[in-house]
Short mmCIF file of C-alpha atoms in Angstrom, two decimals:
data_model
loop_
_atom_site.label_atom_id
_atom_site.label_comp_id
_atom_site.label_asym_id
_atom_site.label_seq_id
_atom_site.Cartn_x
_atom_site.Cartn_y
_atom_site.Cartn_z
CA MET A 406 -2.48 -8.82 22.91
CA ALA A 407 -5.02 -6.33 24.24
CA ASN A 408 -7.68 -4.93 21.93
CA LYS A 409 -6.70 -1.54 20.49
CA PRO A 410 -9.24 1.19 19.70
CA LEU A 411 -9.90 1.73 16.02
CA SER A 412 -8.31 4.80 14.42
CA GLN A 413 -6.72 5.82 11.13
CA PRO A 414 -4.56 2.85 10.05
CA LEU A 415 -0.80 3.25 10.01
CA ALA A 416 1.75 1.75 7.61
CA ILE A 417 5.28 0.73 8.60
CA TYR A 418 8.29 0.87 6.26
CA VAL A 419 11.44 -0.99 7.34
CA HIS A 420 14.62 -0.22 5.40
CA TRP A 421 17.32 -2.89 5.12
CA PRO A 422 20.21 -1.03 3.49
CA PHE A 423 22.45 -3.91 2.36
CA CYS A 424 22.94 -5.55 -1.05
CA LEU A 425 25.35 -8.11 -2.43
CA SER A 426 26.32 -5.55 -5.09
CA LYS A 427 25.20 -2.10 -6.18
CA CYS A 428 23.26 -1.90 -9.45
CA PRO A 429 24.50 0.89 -11.74
CA TYR A 430 21.05 2.50 -12.15
CA CYS A 431 20.18 2.48 -8.43
CA ASP A 432 20.07 5.68 -6.39
CA PHE A 433 18.43 4.07 -3.35
CA ASN A 434 20.14 4.08 0.03
CA SER A 435 21.85 0.72 -0.43
CA HIS A 436 25.33 -0.41 0.60
CA VAL A 437 27.67 -3.37 0.22
CA ARG A 438 29.33 -4.66 3.41
CA ASP A 439 31.64 -7.65 3.89
CA LYS A 440 30.20 -8.37 7.33
CA ILE A 441 26.93 -7.42 9.04
CA ASP A 442 26.42 -7.71 12.79
CA ILE A 443 22.87 -9.02 12.78
CA GLU A 444 22.39 -8.64 16.53
CA ARG A 445 23.27 -4.95 16.39
CA TRP A 446 20.81 -4.47 13.55
CA ARG A 447 18.14 -6.42 15.40
CA TYR A 448 18.56 -4.11 18.39
CA GLY A 449 18.61 -0.98 16.19
CA LEU A 450 15.47 -1.72 14.18
CA VAL A 451 13.45 -2.97 17.16
CA THR A 452 14.52 0.01 19.28
CA GLU A 453 13.54 2.54 16.60
CA LEU A 454 10.17 0.83 16.13
CA GLN A 455 9.57 1.08 19.87
CA TYR A 456 10.49 4.78 19.81
CA TYR A 457 7.86 5.56 17.15
CA ALA A 458 5.30 3.26 18.76
CA GLU A 459 5.44 5.41 21.89
CA GLN A 460 4.54 8.47 19.77
CA THR A 461 1.74 6.83 17.81
CA LYS A 462 -0.25 4.94 20.40
CA ASP A 463 -3.76 3.66 19.70
CA ARG A 464 -3.04 3.12 16.01
CA ILE A 465 -3.37 -0.18 14.19
CA VAL A 466 -0.99 -1.22 11.41
CA SER A 467 -2.52 -2.04 8.03
CA SER A 468 0.70 -2.82 6.16
CA VAL A 469 4.38 -3.51 6.75
CA PHE A 470 6.88 -3.18 3.92
CA PHE A 471 10.48 -4.46 4.03
CA GLY A 472 12.42 -2.50 1.39
CA GLY A 473 16.03 -1.78 0.63
CA GLY A 474 18.61 -2.72 -0.27
CA THR A 475 17.84 -6.38 -0.47
CA PRO A 476 15.66 -7.42 2.46
CA SER A 477 15.46 -11.03 1.25
CA LEU A 478 19.04 -11.25 2.58
CA MET A 479 17.70 -10.65 6.10
CA PRO A 480 17.68 -13.67 8.42
CA PRO A 481 14.05 -14.88 8.67
CA ASP A 482 14.20 -14.75 12.46
CA LEU A 483 15.03 -11.04 12.27
CA VAL A 484 12.03 -10.47 9.98
CA GLU A 485 9.87 -12.39 12.43
CA ASN A 486 11.25 -10.35 15.34
CA ILE A 487 10.35 -7.09 13.58
CA ILE A 488 6.82 -8.26 12.70
CA TYR A 489 6.32 -9.40 16.31
CA THR A 490 7.51 -5.99 17.57
CA VAL A 491 5.05 -4.18 15.30
CA ASP A 492 2.20 -6.41 16.46
CA GLU A 493 3.17 -6.09 20.11
CA HIS A 494 3.33 -2.30 20.13
CA TRP A 495 0.64 -1.32 17.61
CA GLY A 496 -1.33 -4.38 16.62
CA LEU A 497 -1.71 -5.76 13.10
CA SER A 498 -5.04 -5.44 11.33
CA PRO A 499 -6.65 -8.83 10.53
CA ASP A 500 -5.85 -8.38 6.82
CA CYS A 501 -2.47 -6.70 7.32
CA GLU A 502 -0.33 -6.83 4.19
CA ILE A 503 3.31 -7.70 4.93
CA THR A 504 5.51 -7.31 1.86
CA LEU A 505 9.18 -8.13 1.44
CA GLU A 506 11.28 -7.23 -1.60
CA ALA A 507 13.41 -10.08 -2.94
CA ASN A 508 15.97 -10.71 -5.63
CA PRO A 509 15.86 -13.90 -7.72
CA THR A 510 19.26 -15.34 -6.77
CA SER A 511 19.23 -18.94 -5.57
CA SER A 512 20.49 -18.05 -2.08
CA GLU A 513 17.54 -15.74 -1.53
CA VAL A 514 14.94 -18.07 -3.07
CA SER A 515 15.95 -20.66 -0.48
CA ASN A 516 14.80 -18.16 2.16
CA PHE A 517 11.27 -17.70 0.77
CA LYS A 518 9.59 -20.43 2.81
CA SER A 519 11.23 -19.32 6.06
CA LEU A 520 10.38 -15.69 5.36
CA THR A 521 6.71 -16.47 4.83
CA GLN A 522 6.68 -18.63 7.96
CA SER A 523 7.99 -15.54 9.74
CA GLY A 524 4.86 -13.62 8.77
CA VAL A 525 5.53 -12.25 5.27
CA ASN A 526 2.41 -12.68 3.11
CA ARG A 527 3.47 -10.86 -0.05
CA LEU A 528 6.73 -11.11 -2.02
CA SER A 529 7.90 -8.54 -4.56
CA ILE A 530 10.49 -10.04 -6.92
CA GLY A 531 13.03 -7.72 -8.57
CA VAL A 532 13.26 -9.43 -11.97
CA GLN A 533 14.02 -6.18 -13.93
CA ALA A 534 14.69 -7.92 -17.28
CA LEU A 535 14.13 -11.25 -18.98
CA ASN A 536 17.08 -11.40 -21.35
CA THR A 537 20.76 -11.94 -20.66
CA ARG A 538 22.04 -8.82 -22.41
CA ASP A 539 19.90 -6.42 -20.41
CA LEU A 540 20.36 -8.26 -17.13
CA ASN A 541 24.10 -7.77 -17.59
CA PHE A 542 23.61 -4.14 -18.58
CA LEU A 543 21.53 -3.51 -15.44
CA GLY A 544 24.16 -5.18 -13.25
CA ARG A 545 21.82 -7.91 -12.02
CA GLU A 546 23.24 -10.99 -10.33
CA HIS A 547 20.66 -13.46 -11.69
CA SER A 548 19.86 -15.04 -15.05
CA GLU A 549 16.50 -14.99 -16.82
CA LYS A 550 16.04 -18.66 -15.89
CA GLU A 551 16.70 -17.90 -12.22
CA ALA A 552 14.20 -15.05 -12.38
CA LEU A 553 11.41 -17.31 -13.62
CA ILE A 554 12.32 -20.01 -11.10
CA ALA A 555 12.18 -17.41 -8.32
CA VAL A 556 8.72 -16.21 -9.35
CA GLU A 557 7.43 -19.79 -9.50
CA ALA A 558 8.98 -20.56 -6.10
CA ALA A 559 7.39 -17.46 -4.60
CA GLN A 560 3.98 -18.42 -6.01
CA LYS A 561 4.26 -21.86 -4.42
CA THR A 562 5.12 -20.25 -1.10
CA VAL A 563 2.77 -17.29 -0.72
CA ALA A 564 -0.55 -16.24 -2.24
CA ARG A 565 0.43 -12.71 -3.25
CA VAL A 566 3.42 -12.20 -5.56
CA SER A 567 4.49 -9.16 -7.57
CA LEU A 568 7.35 -8.77 -9.99
CA ASP A 569 9.26 -5.71 -11.20
CA LEU A 570 10.56 -5.01 -14.69
CA ILE A 571 12.50 -2.03 -16.04
CA TYR A 572 11.81 -1.08 -19.66
CA GLY A 573 12.83 1.73 -21.99
CA ARG A 574 16.31 0.22 -22.06
CA PRO A 575 18.94 1.10 -24.68
CA GLY A 576 18.14 -0.45 -28.03
CA GLN A 577 14.82 -1.85 -26.84
CA THR A 578 12.17 -2.12 -29.55
CA LEU A 579 8.42 -2.31 -29.07
CA PRO A 580 8.12 -5.89 -30.46
CA ASN A 581 10.93 -7.13 -28.20
CA TRP A 582 9.40 -5.47 -25.16
CA MET A 583 5.98 -6.94 -25.92
CA LEU A 584 7.50 -10.43 -26.07
CA GLU A 585 9.27 -9.88 -22.77
CA LEU A 586 6.21 -8.43 -21.05
CA ASN A 587 4.04 -11.28 -22.33
CA ARG A 588 6.54 -13.71 -20.87
CA ALA A 589 6.37 -11.99 -17.50
CA LEU A 590 2.57 -11.91 -17.52
CA SER A 591 2.43 -15.58 -18.48
CA THR A 592 3.84 -16.42 -15.03
CA GLY A 593 0.37 -15.65 -13.66
CA VAL A 594 1.42 -12.97 -11.18
CA LYS A 595 -1.48 -10.80 -10.05
CA HIS A 596 0.59 -7.63 -9.65
CA ILE A 597 3.37 -6.21 -11.78
CA SER A 598 5.44 -3.03 -11.47
CA LEU A 599 6.80 -1.68 -14.75
CA TYR A 600 9.23 1.23 -14.59
CA GLN A 601 10.79 3.11 -17.47
CA LEU A 602 14.55 3.39 -16.97
CA THR A 603 15.54 6.81 -15.63
CA ILE A 604 19.04 8.19 -15.17
CA GLU A 605 19.66 9.42 -11.65
CA LYS A 606 22.48 11.68 -10.51
CA GLY A 607 25.19 10.00 -8.47
CA THR A 608 24.81 6.61 -10.18
CA PRO A 609 27.33 4.97 -12.55
CA PHE A 610 24.67 5.18 -15.28
CA PHE A 611 24.56 8.97 -14.92
CA ALA A 612 28.21 9.38 -15.93
CA ALA A 613 27.99 6.70 -18.64
CA HIS A 614 24.88 8.28 -20.18
CA ARG A 615 26.38 11.77 -19.96
CA ASP A 616 29.50 10.54 -21.76
CA GLY A 617 27.45 8.98 -24.56
CA ASN A 618 28.21 5.36 -23.68
CA PHE A 619 24.55 4.48 -24.17
CA PHE A 620 21.32 6.19 -25.23
CA LEU A 621 17.76 5.75 -24.05
CA PRO A 622 14.78 5.51 -26.43
CA ASP A 623 13.55 8.93 -27.59
CA GLU A 624 10.28 10.43 -26.34
CA GLU A 625 8.21 9.02 -29.19
CA ILE A 626 9.43 5.46 -28.62
CA ALA A 627 9.11 5.86 -24.83
CA ALA A 628 5.49 6.97 -25.23
CA ALA A 629 4.75 4.05 -27.55
CA LEU A 630 6.27 1.63 -25.04
CA TYR A 631 4.16 3.11 -22.23
CA LEU A 632 0.89 2.98 -24.16
CA ALA A 633 1.49 -0.55 -25.42
CA THR A 634 2.39 -1.66 -21.89
CA ASN A 635 -0.89 -0.36 -20.52
CA GLU A 636 -2.87 -1.91 -23.36
CA LEU A 637 -1.33 -5.37 -22.99
CA CYS A 638 -1.67 -5.42 -19.18
CA GLU A 639 -5.30 -4.35 -19.52
CA GLN A 640 -5.93 -7.19 -21.99
CA LYS A 641 -4.35 -9.67 -19.56
CA GLY A 642 -6.57 -8.57 -16.69
CA LEU A 643 -4.01 -6.39 -14.87
CA PRO A 644 -5.11 -2.81 -15.58
CA ALA A 645 -2.98 0.11 -14.44
CA TYR A 646 -4.04 1.52 -11.11
CA GLU A 647 -0.99 3.79 -10.89
CA ILE A 648 1.43 5.10 -13.51
CA SER A 649 3.87 2.20 -13.10
CA ASN A 650 1.76 -0.42 -11.36
CA HIS A 651 -0.76 -2.93 -12.69
CA ALA A 652 -2.88 -5.45 -10.81
CA GLN A 653 -5.88 -7.69 -10.90
CA PRO A 654 -8.72 -5.96 -9.05
CA GLY A 655 -8.13 -6.43 -5.33
CA GLU A 656 -4.42 -7.21 -5.74
CA GLU A 657 -3.18 -3.62 -5.61
CA SER A 658 -0.29 -2.91 -3.22
CA ARG A 659 -2.08 -1.67 -0.11
CA HIS A 660 1.15 -0.32 1.32
CA ASN A 661 2.00 1.79 -1.71
CA LEU A 662 -1.58 3.06 -1.84
CA VAL A 663 -0.90 4.60 1.57
CA TYR A 664 1.83 6.71 -0.06
CA TRP A 665 -0.21 7.62 -3.13
CA LYS A 666 -3.26 8.52 -1.04
CA SER A 667 -1.10 10.56 1.35
CA GLY A 668 -1.76 8.35 4.33
CA GLU A 669 0.47 8.14 7.39
CA TYR A 670 3.43 5.83 7.82
CA VAL A 671 6.41 5.25 10.09
CA GLY A 672 9.78 4.81 8.40
CA VAL A 673 12.55 3.02 10.31
CA GLY A 674 16.08 2.11 9.30
CA PRO A 675 18.79 4.13 7.53
CA GLY A 676 17.42 6.83 5.23
CA ALA A 677 13.78 5.86 5.75
CA HIS A 678 11.11 8.56 5.47
CA GLY A 679 7.81 8.88 7.32
CA ARG A 680 4.67 11.03 7.42
CA LEU A 681 2.94 11.34 10.79
CA THR A 682 0.46 13.49 12.65
CA LEU A 683 1.79 13.99 16.18
CA GLY A 684 -0.05 16.17 18.65
CA GLY A 685 -2.28 17.44 15.85
CA ILE A 686 0.71 18.57 13.75
CA TYR A 687 1.70 16.89 10.48
CA PHE A 688 5.40 15.99 10.26
CA ALA A 689 7.82 14.57 7.72
CA THR A 690 10.48 12.39 9.32
CA GLU A 691 13.80 11.35 7.82
CA GLN A 692 16.28 8.92 9.31
CA ILE A 693 20.08 9.21 9.12
CA SER A 694 21.15 7.59 5.85
CA GLY A 695 24.57 6.10 6.68
CA PRO A 696 24.09 2.62 8.21
CA GLU A 697 26.84 2.93 10.79
CA ASN A 698 25.88 6.49 11.75
CA TRP A 699 22.24 5.44 12.05
CA LEU A 700 23.16 2.56 14.36
CA LYS A 701 25.31 4.85 16.49
CA ALA A 702 22.44 7.32 16.87
CA VAL A 703 19.97 4.58 17.83
CA ASN A 704 22.37 3.28 20.44
CA SER A 705 22.84 6.73 21.96
CA GLN A 706 19.32 8.20 21.76
CA GLY A 707 16.90 5.40 20.95
CA HIS A 708 16.26 6.45 17.34
CA GLY A 709 18.14 7.55 14.23
CA THR A 710 15.94 10.47 13.19
CA ARG A 711 17.95 13.02 11.23
CA ARG A 712 15.11 15.46 10.65
CA LYS A 713 11.56 15.96 11.86
CA ARG A 714 9.94 18.78 9.92
CA ILE A 715 6.50 20.36 10.12
CA ILE A 716 4.76 20.24 6.73
CA PRO A 717 2.73 23.43 6.09
CA VAL A 718 -0.81 23.10 4.76
CA GLN A 719 0.08 24.34 1.27
CA GLU A 720 2.93 21.86 0.98
CA LYS A 721 0.62 19.06 2.12
CA ILE A 722 -1.90 20.03 -0.56
CA GLU A 723 0.83 19.95 -3.21
CA GLU A 724 1.98 16.55 -1.94
CA VAL A 725 -1.56 15.16 -2.13
CA LEU A 726 -1.88 16.38 -5.73
CA MET A 727 1.54 15.05 -6.76
CA MET A 728 0.92 11.60 -5.33
CA GLY A 729 -2.79 11.25 -6.02
CA LEU A 730 -2.62 12.15 -9.70
CA ARG A 731 -0.33 9.15 -10.22
CA LEU A 732 -3.35 6.94 -9.56
CA THR A 733 -5.65 5.95 -12.40
CA GLY A 734 -8.59 6.76 -10.14
CA GLY A 735 -7.07 10.11 -9.23
CA ILE A 736 -8.00 12.00 -6.07
CA SER A 737 -11.49 11.70 -4.68
CA ARG A 738 -13.06 14.66 -2.93
CA MET A 739 -13.34 12.63 0.27
CA ASP A 740 -9.70 11.44 0.18
CA PHE A 741 -8.48 14.98 -0.48
CA LEU A 742 -10.40 16.32 2.51
CA SER A 743 -9.15 13.48 4.72
CA ALA A 744 -5.52 13.90 3.67
CA SER A 745 -5.25 17.70 3.50
CA GLY A 746 -8.10 19.00 5.64
CA GLN A 747 -9.15 21.15 2.68
CA ASP A 748 -12.03 21.10 0.21
CA LEU A 749 -10.91 19.96 -3.23
CA GLU A 750 -13.24 22.28 -5.15
CA ALA A 751 -12.18 25.33 -3.14
CA THR A 752 -8.51 24.44 -3.52
CA LEU A 753 -8.73 23.95 -7.28
CA SER A 754 -10.79 27.11 -7.80
CA GLU A 755 -7.54 29.05 -7.62
CA ILE A 756 -5.93 26.87 -10.30
CA SER A 757 -6.69 27.23 -13.98
CA LEU A 758 -7.78 23.71 -14.88
CA ALA A 759 -9.76 24.65 -17.98
CA PRO A 760 -6.90 24.42 -20.52
CA LEU A 761 -5.81 21.01 -19.18
CA ILE A 762 -9.38 19.71 -19.22
CA LYS A 763 -10.03 21.13 -22.71
CA ARG A 764 -6.91 19.42 -24.07
CA GLY A 765 -8.06 16.11 -22.62
CA PHE A 766 -5.36 15.78 -19.96
CA LEU A 767 -7.52 16.12 -16.84
CA GLU A 768 -11.05 15.22 -15.74
CA PHE A 769 -12.78 16.97 -12.84
CA ASP A 770 -16.27 15.97 -11.73
CA GLN A 771 -18.34 15.19 -8.65
CA VAL A 772 -16.13 12.19 -7.84
CA GLY A 773 -12.83 14.05 -7.95
CA LEU A 774 -9.80 14.97 -10.06
CA ARG A 775 -7.88 12.56 -12.27
CA THR A 776 -5.55 12.45 -15.24
CA THR A 777 -6.65 10.83 -18.49
CA PRO A 778 -4.40 8.21 -20.17
CA SER A 779 -3.08 11.04 -22.33
CA GLY A 780 -2.52 13.15 -19.23
CA ARG A 781 -0.55 10.46 -17.46
CA LEU A 782 1.94 10.56 -20.32
CA ARG A 783 2.53 14.21 -19.42
CA LEU A 784 2.16 14.05 -15.65
CA ASN A 785 5.31 16.02 -14.82
CA ALA A 786 4.26 18.88 -17.09
CA ILE A 787 0.72 18.84 -15.70
CA LEU A 788 1.99 18.96 -12.11
CA GLY A 789 4.30 21.79 -13.08
CA THR A 790 1.28 23.73 -14.32
CA LEU A 791 -0.90 22.93 -11.30
CA LEU A 792 1.71 23.67 -8.67
CA THR A 793 3.11 26.96 -9.99
#
């Protein structure tokens, strides 16, 4: 492969939209199909990658992320084909992070070795719970034993492993959650994503929650769970670097940091989103969400882009604030200038920060702007204040 000139790194997101079953809390673009024509999907994903590669020449790729859906159901040779295509058309940075999301069922665990041989160097395991009752409630296909076996198998296969848990579940107490979180941390993973359960419109959980079939912990308990989660992870050497993500220093998800730092990324596959500067203009891209309709569009026009929209400067500034304030380190002055083209101090001069700083929710200094631990508990309200 020829040497490529250095420029702002680019991230690639590849969406595999298929699952064995649909979890009741999930509002992602995921679908269940009895049969999948792998060769059609190989052609579709490779073709769309080539389409975006033509528009983003002279960029080098710093991370590739296979999300879904359940990408661990992908044939390893298809994963390898996609990684090869990315390298061929852009070039992979020497330390390129290539992550694939996986579920802990035995059929997928058997794929781990082949997937890593295909080029994957980071696995993210969707454990979600470590007790039978809550695994059943969340509609997961695996047992707690299978989850722990999957994490161990991943660690034997690849150096970088993350696991996901969902907390704030119905009836969950702080002591029970601490036991469960300790068990997850005892696996020795260097990165862990911990999400409080939210109820999303259009999901089976939305109707069940609306009808009173289950109740989530109240705000006081939810706050206690969040604070105790941060404290325990900090004690175990995995401090929070983002509201829901904890890692040993140096083990942060480089791909997700591209999102949170408002970097640029190509999104391919049904429903994928992207953020790109093309011809000096900053665009948001969105792919057709229906798998069959996306494939049809790729076959007819070489891509499945549903919408390509110019993002105005003010909207970009708001996006940088929304994403950057999720990070423990906040938004540095340099990153803000790089991402928005604007000076942070000048931008914030029009916003009344004083009350939020006085109440201990925000810090603003020569380094940049960040939320305090207390502020991160109230991030939505703070953003509402800053962006109105």
